[in-house]
Backbone as a chain_set.jsonl record, in Angstrom:
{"seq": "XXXXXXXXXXXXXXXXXXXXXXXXXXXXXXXXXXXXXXXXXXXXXXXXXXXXXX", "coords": {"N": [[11.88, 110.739, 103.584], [10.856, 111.595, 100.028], [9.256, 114.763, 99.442], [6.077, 115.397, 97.77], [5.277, 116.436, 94.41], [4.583, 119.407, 93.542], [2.054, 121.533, 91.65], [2.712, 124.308, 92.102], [5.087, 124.015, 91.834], [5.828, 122.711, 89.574], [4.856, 125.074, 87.946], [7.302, 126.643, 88.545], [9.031, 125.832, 87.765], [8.506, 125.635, 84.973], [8.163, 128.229, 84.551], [10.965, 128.839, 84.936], [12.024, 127.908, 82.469], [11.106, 129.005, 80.448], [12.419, 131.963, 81.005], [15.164, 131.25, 80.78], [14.607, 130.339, 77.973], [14.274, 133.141, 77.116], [16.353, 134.522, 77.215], [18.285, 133.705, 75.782], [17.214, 133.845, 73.852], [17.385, 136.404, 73.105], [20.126, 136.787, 73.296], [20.822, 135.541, 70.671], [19.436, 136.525, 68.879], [21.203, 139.598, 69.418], [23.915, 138.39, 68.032], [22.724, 137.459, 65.572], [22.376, 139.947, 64.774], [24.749, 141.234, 65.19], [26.365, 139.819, 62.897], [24.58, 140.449, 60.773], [25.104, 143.193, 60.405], [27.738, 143.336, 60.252], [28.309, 141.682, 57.622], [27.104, 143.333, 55.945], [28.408, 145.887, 55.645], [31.329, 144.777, 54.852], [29.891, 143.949, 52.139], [29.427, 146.337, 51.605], [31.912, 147.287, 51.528], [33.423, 146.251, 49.858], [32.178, 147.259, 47.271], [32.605, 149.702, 47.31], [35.554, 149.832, 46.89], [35.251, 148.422, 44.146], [34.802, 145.796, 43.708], [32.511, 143.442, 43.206], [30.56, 141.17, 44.671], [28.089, 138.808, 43.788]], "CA": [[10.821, 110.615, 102.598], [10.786, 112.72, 99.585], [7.947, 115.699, 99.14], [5.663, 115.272, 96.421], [5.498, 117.605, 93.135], [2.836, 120.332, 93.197], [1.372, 122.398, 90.749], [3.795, 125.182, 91.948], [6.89, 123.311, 91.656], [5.968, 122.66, 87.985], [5.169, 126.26, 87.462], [8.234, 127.835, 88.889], [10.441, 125.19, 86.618], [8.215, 126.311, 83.838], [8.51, 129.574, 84.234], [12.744, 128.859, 84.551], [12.469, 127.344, 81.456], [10.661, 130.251, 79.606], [13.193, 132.731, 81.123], [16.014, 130.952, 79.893], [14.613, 130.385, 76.226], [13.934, 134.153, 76.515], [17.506, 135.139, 77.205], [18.875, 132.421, 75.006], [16.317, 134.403, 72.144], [17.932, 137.738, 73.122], [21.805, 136.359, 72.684], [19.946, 134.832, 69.724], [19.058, 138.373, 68.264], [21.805, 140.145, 69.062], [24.787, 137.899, 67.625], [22.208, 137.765, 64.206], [22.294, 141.799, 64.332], [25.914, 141.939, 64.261], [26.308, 139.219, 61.746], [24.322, 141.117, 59.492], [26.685, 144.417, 60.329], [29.657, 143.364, 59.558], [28.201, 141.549, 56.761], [26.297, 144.659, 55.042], [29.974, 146.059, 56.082], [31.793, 143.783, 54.546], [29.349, 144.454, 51.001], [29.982, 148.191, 51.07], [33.203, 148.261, 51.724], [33.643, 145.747, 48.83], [31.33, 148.254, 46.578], [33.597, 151.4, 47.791], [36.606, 149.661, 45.67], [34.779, 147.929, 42.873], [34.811, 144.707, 43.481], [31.125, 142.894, 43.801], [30.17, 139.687, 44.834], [26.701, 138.453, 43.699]], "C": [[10.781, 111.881, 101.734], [9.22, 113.693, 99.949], [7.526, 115.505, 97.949], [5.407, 116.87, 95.739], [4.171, 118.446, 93.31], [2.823, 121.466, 91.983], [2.221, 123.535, 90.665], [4.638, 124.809, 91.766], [6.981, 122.958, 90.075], [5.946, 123.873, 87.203], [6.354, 127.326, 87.317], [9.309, 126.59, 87.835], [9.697, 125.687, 85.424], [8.568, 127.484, 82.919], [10.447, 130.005, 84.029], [12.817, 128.566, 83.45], [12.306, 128.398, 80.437], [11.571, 130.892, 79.812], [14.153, 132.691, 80.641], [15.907, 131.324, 78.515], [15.096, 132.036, 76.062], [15.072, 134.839, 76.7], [18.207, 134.424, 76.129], [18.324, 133.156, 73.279], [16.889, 135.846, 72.235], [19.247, 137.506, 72.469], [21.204, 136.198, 71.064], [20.302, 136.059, 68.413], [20.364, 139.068, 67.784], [23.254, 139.251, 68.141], [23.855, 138.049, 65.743], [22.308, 138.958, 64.078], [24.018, 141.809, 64.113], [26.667, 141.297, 63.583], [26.298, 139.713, 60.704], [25.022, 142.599, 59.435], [27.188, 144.522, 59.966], [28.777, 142.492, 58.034], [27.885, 142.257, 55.48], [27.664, 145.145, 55.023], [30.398, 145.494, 55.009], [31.599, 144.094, 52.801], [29.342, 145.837, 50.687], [31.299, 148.444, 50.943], [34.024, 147.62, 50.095], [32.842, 146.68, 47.466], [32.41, 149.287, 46.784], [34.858, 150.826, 47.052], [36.204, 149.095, 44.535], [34.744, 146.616, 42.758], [33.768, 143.92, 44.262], [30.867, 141.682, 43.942], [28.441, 139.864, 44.545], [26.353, 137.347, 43.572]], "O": [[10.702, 113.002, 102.237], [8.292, 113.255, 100.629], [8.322, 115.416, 97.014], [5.361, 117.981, 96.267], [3.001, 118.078, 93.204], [3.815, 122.108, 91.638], [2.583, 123.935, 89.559], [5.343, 125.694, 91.28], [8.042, 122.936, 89.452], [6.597, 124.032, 86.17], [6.504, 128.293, 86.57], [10.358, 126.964, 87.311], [10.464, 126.313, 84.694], [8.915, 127.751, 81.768], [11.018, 130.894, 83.397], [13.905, 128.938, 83.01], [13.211, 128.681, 79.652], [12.245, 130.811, 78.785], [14.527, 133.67, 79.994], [16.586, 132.144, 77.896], [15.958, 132.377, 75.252], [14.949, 136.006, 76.328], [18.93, 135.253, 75.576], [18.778, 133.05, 72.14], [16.776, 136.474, 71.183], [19.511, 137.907, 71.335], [21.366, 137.214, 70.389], [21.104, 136.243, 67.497], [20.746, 139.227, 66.625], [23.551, 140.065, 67.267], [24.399, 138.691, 64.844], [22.352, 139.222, 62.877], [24.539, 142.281, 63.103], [27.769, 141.811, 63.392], [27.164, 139.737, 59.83], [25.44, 143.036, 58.363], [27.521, 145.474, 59.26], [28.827, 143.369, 57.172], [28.228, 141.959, 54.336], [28.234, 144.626, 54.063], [29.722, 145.751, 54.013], [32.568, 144.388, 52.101], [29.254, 146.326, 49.561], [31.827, 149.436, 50.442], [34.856, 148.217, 49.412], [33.465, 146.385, 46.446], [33.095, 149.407, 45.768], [35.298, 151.76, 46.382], [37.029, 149.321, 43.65], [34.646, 146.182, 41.61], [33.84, 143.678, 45.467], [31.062, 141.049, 42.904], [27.724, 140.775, 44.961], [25.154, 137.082, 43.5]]}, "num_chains": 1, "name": "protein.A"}
């Protein structure tokens, strides 16, 4: 016979679920930070020979 669901058993998957997102929002972060890196990169280095994209 299974065990039925309690109040903690919904919290502690809750709380897995939050933890996830909140690593999932870190990766998140950093891959957008060095996106914009190399991209700013990318616009200077194109500036440093003369040739601009706009």
């Amino acid at each position: 016979m299974s065990e039925p669901v309690t109040l903690e058993d919904i919290y502690q998957l809750f709380r897995a679920s939050a933890e996830e997102f909140e690593r999932r929002l870190r990766e998140s972060d950093l891959r957008r930070a060095e996106m914009e890196r190399k991209w700013v990169g990318g616009i200077k280095y194109k500036m440093n020979v003369g040739w601009v994209e706009a």
